[in-house]
Amino acid sequence: WEVFSRGRMPYEQWSNAQAREHVLRAGYHLPRPPRCPRAVYALMCDCWHDEPGARPAFATIFARLDTLAAARIKAKK
């Protein structure tokens, strides 16, 4: 999220306690940054899943990003 938001601090408008409250109790997720591809944001959301066991493994994250990068390169040709 920080990369696509140009280094902004996540939850910058809230204290740590407020951010925890919004995320844990209300299920809030950071919004998709304007230049962030929808597929990358979907991956971010998967990584923020409430249940740790439902979050993708690093190998899965790598494979999804690799697939997205390959598709982007192919589209530019």
PDB file of N, CA, C and O in Angstrom, residues 7-77:
ATOM      1  N   GLY A   7       4.443   6.449  -0.473  1.00  0.00           N
ATOM      2  CA  GLY A   7       5.070   6.548   0.838  1.00  0.00           C
ATOM      3  C   GLY A   7       4.220   7.116   1.946  1.00  0.00           C
ATOM      4  O   GLY A   7       4.738   7.404   3.026  1.00  0.00           O
ATOM      5  N   ARG A   8       2.932   7.270   1.711  1.00  0.00           N
ATOM      6  CA  ARG A   8       2.068   7.777   2.782  1.00  0.00           C
ATOM      7  C   ARG A   8       2.044   6.787   3.933  1.00  0.00           C
ATOM      8  O   ARG A   8       2.213   5.589   3.755  1.00  0.00           O
ATOM      9  N   MET A   9       1.800   7.287   5.111  1.00  0.00           N
ATOM     10  CA  MET A   9       1.668   6.439   6.294  1.00  0.00           C
ATOM     11  C   MET A   9       0.258   5.853   6.312  1.00  0.00           C
ATOM     12  O   MET A   9      -0.726   6.589   6.177  1.00  0.00           O
ATOM     13  N   PRO A  10       0.160   4.534   6.469  1.00  0.00           N
ATOM     14  CA  PRO A  10      -1.181   3.946   6.588  1.00  0.00           C
ATOM     15  C   PRO A  10      -1.880   4.466   7.848  1.00  0.00           C
ATOM     16  O   PRO A  10      -1.231   4.659   8.874  1.00  0.00           O
ATOM     17  N   TYR A  11      -3.144   4.716   7.755  1.00  0.00           N
ATOM     18  CA  TYR A  11      -3.953   5.163   8.895  1.00  0.00           C
ATOM     19  C   TYR A  11      -3.403   6.444   9.521  1.00  0.00           C
ATOM     20  O   TYR A  11      -3.498   6.649  10.728  1.00  0.00           O
ATOM     21  N   GLU A  12      -2.822   7.317   8.697  1.00  0.00           N
ATOM     22  CA  GLU A  12      -2.172   8.516   9.215  1.00  0.00           C
ATOM     23  C   GLU A  12      -3.116   9.441   9.982  1.00  0.00           C
ATOM     24  O   GLU A  12      -2.665  10.226  10.811  1.00  0.00           O
ATOM     25  N   GLN A  13      -4.390   9.330   9.741  1.00  0.00           N
ATOM     26  CA  GLN A  13      -5.354  10.208  10.397  1.00  0.00           C
ATOM     27  C   GLN A  13      -5.738   9.720  11.793  1.00  0.00           C
ATOM     28  O   GLN A  13      -6.420  10.422  12.519  1.00  0.00           O
ATOM     29  N   TRP A  14      -5.295   8.508  12.178  1.00  0.00           N
ATOM     30  CA  TRP A  14      -5.676   7.921  13.456  1.00  0.00           C
ATOM     31  C   TRP A  14      -4.459   7.605  14.307  1.00  0.00           C
ATOM     32  O   TRP A  14      -3.370   7.343  13.799  1.00  0.00           O
ATOM     33  N   SER A  15      -4.684   7.556  15.610  1.00  0.00           N
ATOM     34  CA  SER A  15      -3.656   7.041  16.512  1.00  0.00           C
ATOM     35  C   SER A  15      -3.594   5.529  16.329  1.00  0.00           C
ATOM     36  O   SER A  15      -4.479   4.933  15.694  1.00  0.00           O
ATOM     37  N   ASN A  16      -2.592   4.883  16.896  1.00  0.00           N
ATOM     38  CA  ASN A  16      -2.502   3.422  16.797  1.00  0.00           C
ATOM     39  C   ASN A  16      -3.736   2.749  17.383  1.00  0.00           C
ATOM     40  O   ASN A  16      -4.251   1.792  16.816  1.00  0.00           O
ATOM     41  N   ALA A  17      -4.201   3.243  18.514  1.00  0.00           N
ATOM     42  CA  ALA A  17      -5.388   2.665  19.156  1.00  0.00           C
ATOM     43  C   ALA A  17      -6.622   2.820  18.267  1.00  0.00           C
ATOM     44  O   ALA A  17      -7.427   1.885  18.137  1.00  0.00           O
ATOM     45  N   GLN A  18      -6.773   3.976  17.654  1.00  0.00           N
ATOM     46  CA  GLN A  18      -7.919   4.192  16.768  1.00  0.00           C
ATOM     47  C   GLN A  18      -7.828   3.300  15.536  1.00  0.00           C
ATOM     48  O   GLN A  18      -8.841   2.727  15.118  1.00  0.00           O
ATOM     49  N   ALA A  19      -6.649   3.172  14.962  1.00  0.00           N
ATOM     50  CA  ALA A  19      -6.480   2.317  13.786  1.00  0.00           C
ATOM     51  C   ALA A  19      -6.814   0.879  14.136  1.00  0.00           C
ATOM     52  O   ALA A  19      -7.526   0.200  13.381  1.00  0.00           O
ATOM     53  N   ARG A  20      -6.314   0.396  15.266  1.00  0.00           N
ATOM     54  CA  ARG A  20      -6.608  -0.966  15.702  1.00  0.00           C
ATOM     55  C   ARG A  20      -8.119  -1.171  15.858  1.00  0.00           C
ATOM     56  O   ARG A  20      -8.668  -2.171  15.424  1.00  0.00           O
ATOM     57  N   GLU A  21      -8.774  -0.197  16.437  1.00  0.00           N
ATOM     58  CA  GLU A  21     -10.228  -0.273  16.633  1.00  0.00           C
ATOM     59  C   GLU A  21     -10.955  -0.366  15.288  1.00  0.00           C
ATOM     60  O   GLU A  21     -11.829  -1.203  15.104  1.00  0.00           O
ATOM     61  N   HIS A  22     -10.587   0.487  14.345  1.00  0.00           N
ATOM     62  CA  HIS A  22     -11.236   0.490  13.035  1.00  0.00           C
ATOM     63  C   HIS A  22     -10.988  -0.815  12.278  1.00  0.00           C
ATOM     64  O   HIS A  22     -11.885  -1.340  11.626  1.00  0.00           O
ATOM     65  N   VAL A  23      -9.764  -1.317  12.356  1.00  0.00           N
ATOM     66  CA  VAL A  23      -9.420  -2.533  11.614  1.00  0.00           C
ATOM     67  C   VAL A  23     -10.024  -3.764  12.264  1.00  0.00           C
ATOM     68  O   VAL A  23     -10.675  -4.585  11.596  1.00  0.00           O
ATOM     69  N   LEU A  24      -9.818  -3.937  13.559  1.00  0.00           N
ATOM     70  CA  LEU A  24     -10.257  -5.157  14.234  1.00  0.00           C
ATOM     71  C   LEU A  24     -11.759  -5.201  14.481  1.00  0.00           C
ATOM     72  O   LEU A  24     -12.385  -6.241  14.308  1.00  0.00           O
ATOM     73  N   ARG A  25     -12.321  -4.105  14.886  1.00  0.00           N
ATOM     74  CA  ARG A  25     -13.750  -4.115  15.250  1.00  0.00           C
ATOM     75  C   ARG A  25     -14.677  -3.829  14.063  1.00  0.00           C
ATOM     76  O   ARG A  25     -15.737  -4.399  13.957  1.00  0.00           O
ATOM     77  N   ALA A  26     -14.246  -2.939  13.189  1.00  0.00           N
ATOM     78  CA  ALA A  26     -15.123  -2.530  12.088  1.00  0.00           C
ATOM     79  C   ALA A  26     -14.721  -3.150  10.761  1.00  0.00           C
ATOM     80  O   ALA A  26     -15.419  -2.981   9.762  1.00  0.00           O
ATOM     81  N   GLY A  27     -13.588  -3.848  10.703  1.00  0.00           N
ATOM     82  CA  GLY A  27     -13.167  -4.487   9.467  1.00  0.00           C
ATOM     83  C   GLY A  27     -12.696  -3.517   8.399  1.00  0.00           C
ATOM     84  O   GLY A  27     -12.695  -3.837   7.215  1.00  0.00           O
ATOM     85  N   TYR A  28     -12.263  -2.332   8.809  1.00  0.00           N
ATOM     86  CA  TYR A  28     -11.817  -1.313   7.861  1.00  0.00           C
ATOM     87  C   TYR A  28     -10.529  -1.744   7.167  1.00  0.00           C
ATOM     88  O   TYR A  28      -9.637  -2.319   7.787  1.00  0.00           O
ATOM     89  N   HIS A  29     -10.437  -1.469   5.870  1.00  0.00           N
ATOM     90  CA  HIS A  29      -9.203  -1.663   5.114  1.00  0.00           C
ATOM     91  C   HIS A  29      -8.851  -0.358   4.427  1.00  0.00           C
ATOM     92  O   HIS A  29      -9.724   0.429   4.071  1.00  0.00           O
ATOM     93  N   LEU A  30      -7.567  -0.155   4.247  1.00  0.00           N
ATOM     94  CA  LEU A  30      -7.116   1.030   3.535  1.00  0.00           C
ATOM     95  C   LEU A  30      -7.719   1.060   2.137  1.00  0.00           C
ATOM     96  O   LEU A  30      -7.885   0.002   1.513  1.00  0.00           O
ATOM     97  N   PRO A  31      -8.051   2.232   1.631  1.00  0.00           N
ATOM     98  CA  PRO A  31      -8.612   2.316   0.278  1.00  0.00           C
ATOM     99  C   PRO A  31      -7.538   2.041  -0.780  1.00  0.00           C
ATOM    100  O   PRO A  31      -6.341   2.175  -0.521  1.00  0.00           O
ATOM    101  N   ARG A  32      -7.983   1.666  -1.962  1.00  0.00           N
ATOM    102  CA  ARG A  32      -7.059   1.427  -3.071  1.00  0.00           C
ATOM    103  C   ARG A  32      -6.469   2.759  -3.521  1.00  0.00           C
ATOM    104  O   ARG A  32      -7.198   3.686  -3.869  1.00  0.00           O
ATOM    105  N   PRO A  33      -5.139   2.869  -3.506  1.00  0.00           N
ATOM    106  CA  PRO A  33      -4.519   4.097  -4.011  1.00  0.00           C
ATOM    107  C   PRO A  33      -4.855   4.298  -5.491  1.00  0.00           C
ATOM    108  O   PRO A  33      -5.031   3.324  -6.231  1.00  0.00           O
ATOM    109  N   PRO A  34      -4.941   5.538  -5.954  1.00  0.00           N
ATOM    110  CA  PRO A  34      -5.369   5.819  -7.326  1.00  0.00           C
ATOM    111  C   PRO A  34      -4.600   5.083  -8.422  1.00  0.00           C
ATOM    112  O   PRO A  34      -5.181   4.646  -9.390  1.00  0.00           O
ATOM    113  N   ARG A  35      -3.306   4.926  -8.299  1.00  0.00           N
ATOM    114  CA  ARG A  35      -2.521   4.282  -9.361  1.00  0.00           C
ATOM    115  C   ARG A  35      -2.292   2.786  -9.124  1.00  0.00           C
ATOM    116  O   ARG A  35      -1.519   2.164  -9.848  1.00  0.00           O
ATOM    117  N   CYS A  36      -2.941   2.251  -8.150  1.00  0.00           N
ATOM    118  CA  CYS A  36      -2.764   0.831  -7.822  1.00  0.00           C
ATOM    119  C   CYS A  36      -3.701  -0.028  -8.676  1.00  0.00           C
ATOM    120  O   CYS A  36      -4.915   0.169  -8.655  1.00  0.00           O
ATOM    121  N   PRO A  37      -3.150  -0.980  -9.429  1.00  0.00           N
ATOM    122  CA  PRO A  37      -4.020  -1.867 -10.217  1.00  0.00           C
ATOM    123  C   PRO A  37      -4.976  -2.647  -9.309  1.00  0.00           C
ATOM    124  O   PRO A  37      -4.630  -3.014  -8.187  1.00  0.00           O
ATOM    125  N   ARG A  38      -6.161  -2.871  -9.805  1.00  0.00           N
ATOM    126  CA  ARG A  38      -7.171  -3.572  -9.008  1.00  0.00           C
ATOM    127  C   ARG A  38      -6.692  -4.950  -8.559  1.00  0.00           C
ATOM    128  O   ARG A  38      -6.973  -5.384  -7.442  1.00  0.00           O
ATOM    129  N   ALA A  39      -5.967  -5.646  -9.420  1.00  0.00           N
ATOM    130  CA  ALA A  39      -5.478  -6.984  -9.066  1.00  0.00           C
ATOM    131  C   ALA A  39      -4.460  -6.918  -7.921  1.00  0.00           C
ATOM    132  O   ALA A  39      -4.423  -7.811  -7.064  1.00  0.00           O
ATOM    133  N   VAL A  40      -3.648  -5.880  -7.895  1.00  0.00           N
ATOM    134  CA  VAL A  40      -2.681  -5.724  -6.807  1.00  0.00           C
ATOM    135  C   VAL A  40      -3.420  -5.387  -5.513  1.00  0.00           C
ATOM    136  O   VAL A  40      -3.108  -5.922  -4.443  1.00  0.00           O
ATOM    137  N   TYR A  41      -4.431  -4.536  -5.593  1.00  0.00           N
ATOM    138  CA  TYR A  41      -5.215  -4.205  -4.406  1.00  0.00           C
ATOM    139  C   TYR A  41      -5.954  -5.437  -3.888  1.00  0.00           C
ATOM    140  O   TYR A  41      -6.037  -5.647  -2.672  1.00  0.00           O
ATOM    141  N   ALA A  42      -6.448  -6.262  -4.778  1.00  0.00           N
ATOM    142  CA  ALA A  42      -7.115  -7.500  -4.350  1.00  0.00           C
ATOM    143  C   ALA A  42      -6.139  -8.385  -3.579  1.00  0.00           C
ATOM    144  O   ALA A  42      -6.508  -8.990  -2.565  1.00  0.00           O
ATOM    145  N   LEU A  43      -4.896  -8.437  -4.037  1.00  0.00           N
ATOM    146  CA  LEU A  43      -3.873  -9.194  -3.326  1.00  0.00           C
ATOM    147  C   LEU A  43      -3.621  -8.583  -1.949  1.00  0.00           C
ATOM    148  O   LEU A  43      -3.511  -9.298  -0.949  1.00  0.00           O
ATOM    149  N   MET A  44      -3.544  -7.258  -1.887  1.00  0.00           N
ATOM    150  CA  MET A  44      -3.376  -6.592  -0.588  1.00  0.00           C
ATOM    151  C   MET A  44      -4.491  -7.000   0.364  1.00  0.00           C
ATOM    152  O   MET A  44      -4.242  -7.347   1.521  1.00  0.00           O
ATOM    153  N   CYS A  45      -5.711  -6.943  -0.121  1.00  0.00           N
ATOM    154  CA  CYS A  45      -6.861  -7.292   0.722  1.00  0.00           C
ATOM    155  C   CYS A  45      -6.774  -8.736   1.193  1.00  0.00           C
ATOM    156  O   CYS A  45      -7.113  -9.037   2.344  1.00  0.00           O
ATOM    157  N   ASP A  46      -6.323  -9.628   0.334  1.00  0.00           N
ATOM    158  CA  ASP A  46      -6.131 -11.023   0.747  1.00  0.00           C
ATOM    159  C   ASP A  46      -5.111 -11.110   1.878  1.00  0.00           C
ATOM    160  O   ASP A  46      -5.273 -11.900   2.809  1.00  0.00           O
ATOM    161  N   CYS A  47      -4.069 -10.304   1.813  1.00  0.00           N
ATOM    162  CA  CYS A  47      -3.031 -10.303   2.845  1.00  0.00           C
ATOM    163  C   CYS A  47      -3.532  -9.721   4.166  1.00  0.00           C
ATOM    164  O   CYS A  47      -2.959  -9.985   5.220  1.00  0.00           O
ATOM    165  N   TRP A  48      -4.587  -8.929   4.113  1.00  0.00           N
ATOM    166  CA  TRP A  48      -5.150  -8.318   5.315  1.00  0.00           C
ATOM    167  C   TRP A  48      -6.293  -9.139   5.903  1.00  0.00           C
ATOM    168  O   TRP A  48      -7.003  -8.668   6.800  1.00  0.00           O
ATOM    169  N   HIS A  49      -6.490 -10.348   5.442  1.00  0.00           N
ATOM    170  CA  HIS A  49      -7.600 -11.187   5.913  1.00  0.00           C
ATOM    171  C   HIS A  49      -7.561 -11.303   7.432  1.00  0.00           C
ATOM    172  O   HIS A  49      -6.496 -11.395   8.033  1.00  0.00           O
ATOM    173  N   ASP A  50      -8.724 -11.299   8.057  1.00  0.00           N
ATOM    174  CA  ASP A  50      -8.822 -11.395   9.517  1.00  0.00           C
ATOM    175  C   ASP A  50      -8.177 -12.663  10.064  1.00  0.00           C
ATOM    176  O   ASP A  50      -7.558 -12.646  11.120  1.00  0.00           O
ATOM    177  N   GLU A  51      -8.358 -13.755   9.363  1.00  0.00           N
ATOM    178  CA  GLU A  51      -7.822 -15.043   9.802  1.00  0.00           C
ATOM    179  C   GLU A  51      -6.433 -15.259   9.209  1.00  0.00           C
ATOM    180  O   GLU A  51      -6.297 -15.358   7.980  1.00  0.00           O
ATOM    181  N   PRO A  52      -5.400 -15.332  10.036  1.00  0.00           N
ATOM    182  CA  PRO A  52      -4.046 -15.519   9.511  1.00  0.00           C
ATOM    183  C   PRO A  52      -3.905 -16.719   8.572  1.00  0.00           C
ATOM    184  O   PRO A  52      -3.197 -16.640   7.570  1.00  0.00           O
ATOM    185  N   GLY A  53      -4.606 -17.801   8.849  1.00  0.00           N
ATOM    186  CA  GLY A  53      -4.518 -18.990   8.010  1.00  0.00           C
ATOM    187  C   GLY A  53      -5.111 -18.804   6.627  1.00  0.00           C
ATOM    188  O   GLY A  53      -4.820 -19.564   5.709  1.00  0.00           O
ATOM    189  N   ALA A  54      -5.932 -17.770   6.473  1.00  0.00           N
ATOM    190  CA  ALA A  54      -6.552 -17.499   5.178  1.00  0.00           C
ATOM    191  C   ALA A  54      -5.721 -16.543   4.320  1.00  0.00           C
ATOM    192  O   ALA A  54      -6.033 -16.334   3.155  1.00  0.00           O
ATOM    193  N   ARG A  55      -4.673 -15.999   4.905  1.00  0.00           N
ATOM    194  CA  ARG A  55      -3.796 -15.096   4.161  1.00  0.00           C
ATOM    195  C   ARG A  55      -2.889 -15.914   3.247  1.00  0.00           C
ATOM    196  O   ARG A  55      -2.498 -17.024   3.588  1.00  0.00           O
ATOM    197  N   PRO A  56      -2.554 -15.380   2.069  1.00  0.00           N
ATOM    198  CA  PRO A  56      -1.703 -16.145   1.149  1.00  0.00           C
ATOM    199  C   PRO A  56      -0.283 -16.315   1.688  1.00  0.00           C
ATOM    200  O   PRO A  56       0.241 -15.424   2.358  1.00  0.00           O
ATOM    201  N   ALA A  57       0.297 -17.449   1.367  1.00  0.00           N
ATOM    202  CA  ALA A  57       1.692 -17.704   1.717  1.00  0.00           C
ATOM    203  C   ALA A  57       2.589 -16.833   0.846  1.00  0.00           C
ATOM    204  O   ALA A  57       2.182 -16.379  -0.227  1.00  0.00           O
ATOM    205  N   PHE A  58       3.820 -16.630   1.278  1.00  0.00           N
ATOM    206  CA  PHE A  58       4.744 -15.798   0.521  1.00  0.00           C
ATOM    207  C   PHE A  58       4.909 -16.310  -0.907  1.00  0.00           C
ATOM    208  O   PHE A  58       4.922 -15.525  -1.850  1.00  0.00           O
ATOM    209  N   ALA A  59       5.012 -17.631  -1.061  1.00  0.00           N
ATOM    210  CA  ALA A  59       5.168 -18.197  -2.411  1.00  0.00           C
ATOM    211  C   ALA A  59       3.967 -17.852  -3.288  1.00  0.00           C
ATOM    212  O   ALA A  59       4.119 -17.588  -4.483  1.00  0.00           O
ATOM    213  N   THR A  60       2.780 -17.829  -2.704  1.00  0.00           N
ATOM    214  CA  THR A  60       1.567 -17.472  -3.449  1.00  0.00           C
ATOM    215  C   THR A  60       1.587 -15.992  -3.830  1.00  0.00           C
ATOM    216  O   THR A  60       1.247 -15.635  -4.962  1.00  0.00           O
ATOM    217  N   ILE A  61       2.001 -15.159  -2.899  1.00  0.00           N
ATOM    218  CA  ILE A  61       2.104 -13.720  -3.183  1.00  0.00           C
ATOM    219  C   ILE A  61       3.094 -13.493  -4.324  1.00  0.00           C
ATOM    220  O   ILE A  61       2.797 -12.771  -5.279  1.00  0.00           O
ATOM    221  N   PHE A  62       4.244 -14.128  -4.231  1.00  0.00           N
ATOM    222  CA  PHE A  62       5.266 -13.996  -5.268  1.00  0.00           C
ATOM    223  C   PHE A  62       4.729 -14.443  -6.623  1.00  0.00           C
ATOM    224  O   PHE A  62       4.902 -13.751  -7.629  1.00  0.00           O
ATOM    225  N   ALA A  63       4.053 -15.591  -6.653  1.00  0.00           N
ATOM    226  CA  ALA A  63       3.528 -16.118  -7.921  1.00  0.00           C
ATOM    227  C   ALA A  63       2.478 -15.174  -8.516  1.00  0.00           C
ATOM    228  O   ALA A  63       2.475 -14.939  -9.725  1.00  0.00           O
ATOM    229  N   ARG A  64       1.604 -14.625  -7.678  1.00  0.00           N
ATOM    230  CA  ARG A  64       0.579 -13.705  -8.185  1.00  0.00           C
ATOM    231  C   ARG A  64       1.204 -12.431  -8.733  1.00  0.00           C
ATOM    232  O   ARG A  64       0.815 -11.942  -9.794  1.00  0.00           O
ATOM    233  N   LEU A  65       2.188 -11.888  -8.014  1.00  0.00           N
ATOM    234  CA  LEU A  65       2.865 -10.681  -8.509  1.00  0.00           C
ATOM    235  C   LEU A  65       3.642 -10.967  -9.783  1.00  0.00           C
ATOM    236  O   LEU A  65       3.655 -10.140 -10.704  1.00  0.00           O
ATOM    237  N   ASP A  66       4.264 -12.135  -9.856  1.00  0.00           N
ATOM    238  CA  ASP A  66       4.996 -12.526 -11.060  1.00  0.00           C
ATOM    239  C   ASP A  66       4.048 -12.631 -12.256  1.00  0.00           C
ATOM    240  O   ASP A  66       4.359 -12.150 -13.353  1.00  0.00           O
ATOM    241  N   THR A  67       2.901 -13.215 -12.046  1.00  0.00           N
ATOM    242  CA  THR A  67       1.898 -13.346 -13.109  1.00  0.00           C
ATOM    243  C   THR A  67       1.408 -11.971 -13.558  1.00  0.00           C
ATOM    244  O   THR A  67       1.284 -11.709 -14.761  1.00  0.00           O
ATOM    245  N   LEU A  68       1.157 -11.086 -12.593  1.00  0.00           N
ATOM    246  CA  LEU A  68       0.708  -9.730 -12.932  1.00  0.00           C
ATOM    247  C   LEU A  68       1.777  -8.973 -13.707  1.00  0.00           C
ATOM    248  O   LEU A  68       1.471  -8.290 -14.692  1.00  0.00           O
ATOM    249  N   ALA A  69       3.024  -9.097 -13.286  1.00  0.00           N
ATOM    250  CA  ALA A  69       4.118  -8.419 -13.987  1.00  0.00           C
ATOM    251  C   ALA A  69       4.283  -8.960 -15.399  1.00  0.00           C
ATOM    252  O   ALA A  69       4.474  -8.191 -16.350  1.00  0.00           O
ATOM    253  N   ALA A  70       4.201 -10.276 -15.560  1.00  0.00           N
ATOM    254  CA  ALA A  70       4.338 -10.882 -16.890  1.00  0.00           C
ATOM    255  C   ALA A  70       3.216 -10.414 -17.812  1.00  0.00           C
ATOM    256  O   ALA A  70       3.452 -10.117 -18.987  1.00  0.00           O
ATOM    257  N   ALA A  71       2.000 -10.337 -17.284  1.00  0.00           N
ATOM    258  CA  ALA A  71       0.863  -9.881 -18.094  1.00  0.00           C
ATOM    259  C   ALA A  71       1.047  -8.424 -18.504  1.00  0.00           C
ATOM    260  O   ALA A  71       0.736  -8.044 -19.638  1.00  0.00           O
ATOM    261  N   ARG A  72       1.587  -7.615 -17.616  1.00  0.00           N
ATOM    262  CA  ARG A  72       1.809  -6.195 -17.924  1.00  0.00           C
ATOM    263  C   ARG A  72       2.875  -6.039 -18.996  1.00  0.00           C
ATOM    264  O   ARG A  72       2.732  -5.242 -19.911  1.00  0.00           O
ATOM    265  N   ILE A  73       3.945  -6.827 -18.896  1.00  0.00           N
ATOM    266  CA  ILE A  73       5.008  -6.790 -19.917  1.00  0.00           C
ATOM    267  C   ILE A  73       4.473  -7.238 -21.254  1.00  0.00           C
ATOM    268  O   ILE A  73       4.734  -6.614 -22.283  1.00  0.00           O
ATOM    269  N   LYS A  74       3.685  -8.303 -21.251  1.00  0.00           N
ATOM    270  CA  LYS A  74       3.109  -8.828 -22.494  1.00  0.00           C
ATOM    271  C   LYS A  74       2.181  -7.803 -23.136  1.00  0.00           C
ATOM    272  O   LYS A  74       2.167  -7.625 -24.347  1.00  0.00           O
ATOM    273  N   ALA A  75       1.402  -7.098 -22.300  1.00  0.00           N
ATOM    274  CA  ALA A  75       0.460  -6.102 -22.811  1.00  0.00           C
ATOM    275  C   ALA A  75       1.170  -4.912 -23.459  1.00  0.00           C
ATOM    276  O   ALA A  75       0.630  -4.277 -24.357  1.00  0.00           O
ATOM    277  N   LYS A  76       2.374  -4.619 -23.004  1.00  0.00           N
ATOM    278  CA  LYS A  76       3.121  -3.473 -23.552  1.00  0.00           C
ATOM    279  C   LYS A  76       3.776  -3.782 -24.887  1.00  0.00           C
ATOM    280  O   LYS A  76       4.200  -2.878 -25.581  1.00  0.00           O
ATOM    281  N   LYS A  77       3.903  -5.060 -25.236  1.00  0.00           N
ATOM    282  CA  LYS A  77       4.563  -5.429 -26.502  1.00  0.00           C
ATOM    283  C   LYS A  77       3.678  -5.196 -27.694  1.00  0.00           C
ATOM    284  O   LYS A  77       2.566  -5.093 -27.750  1.00  0.00           O
TER     285      LYS A  77
END
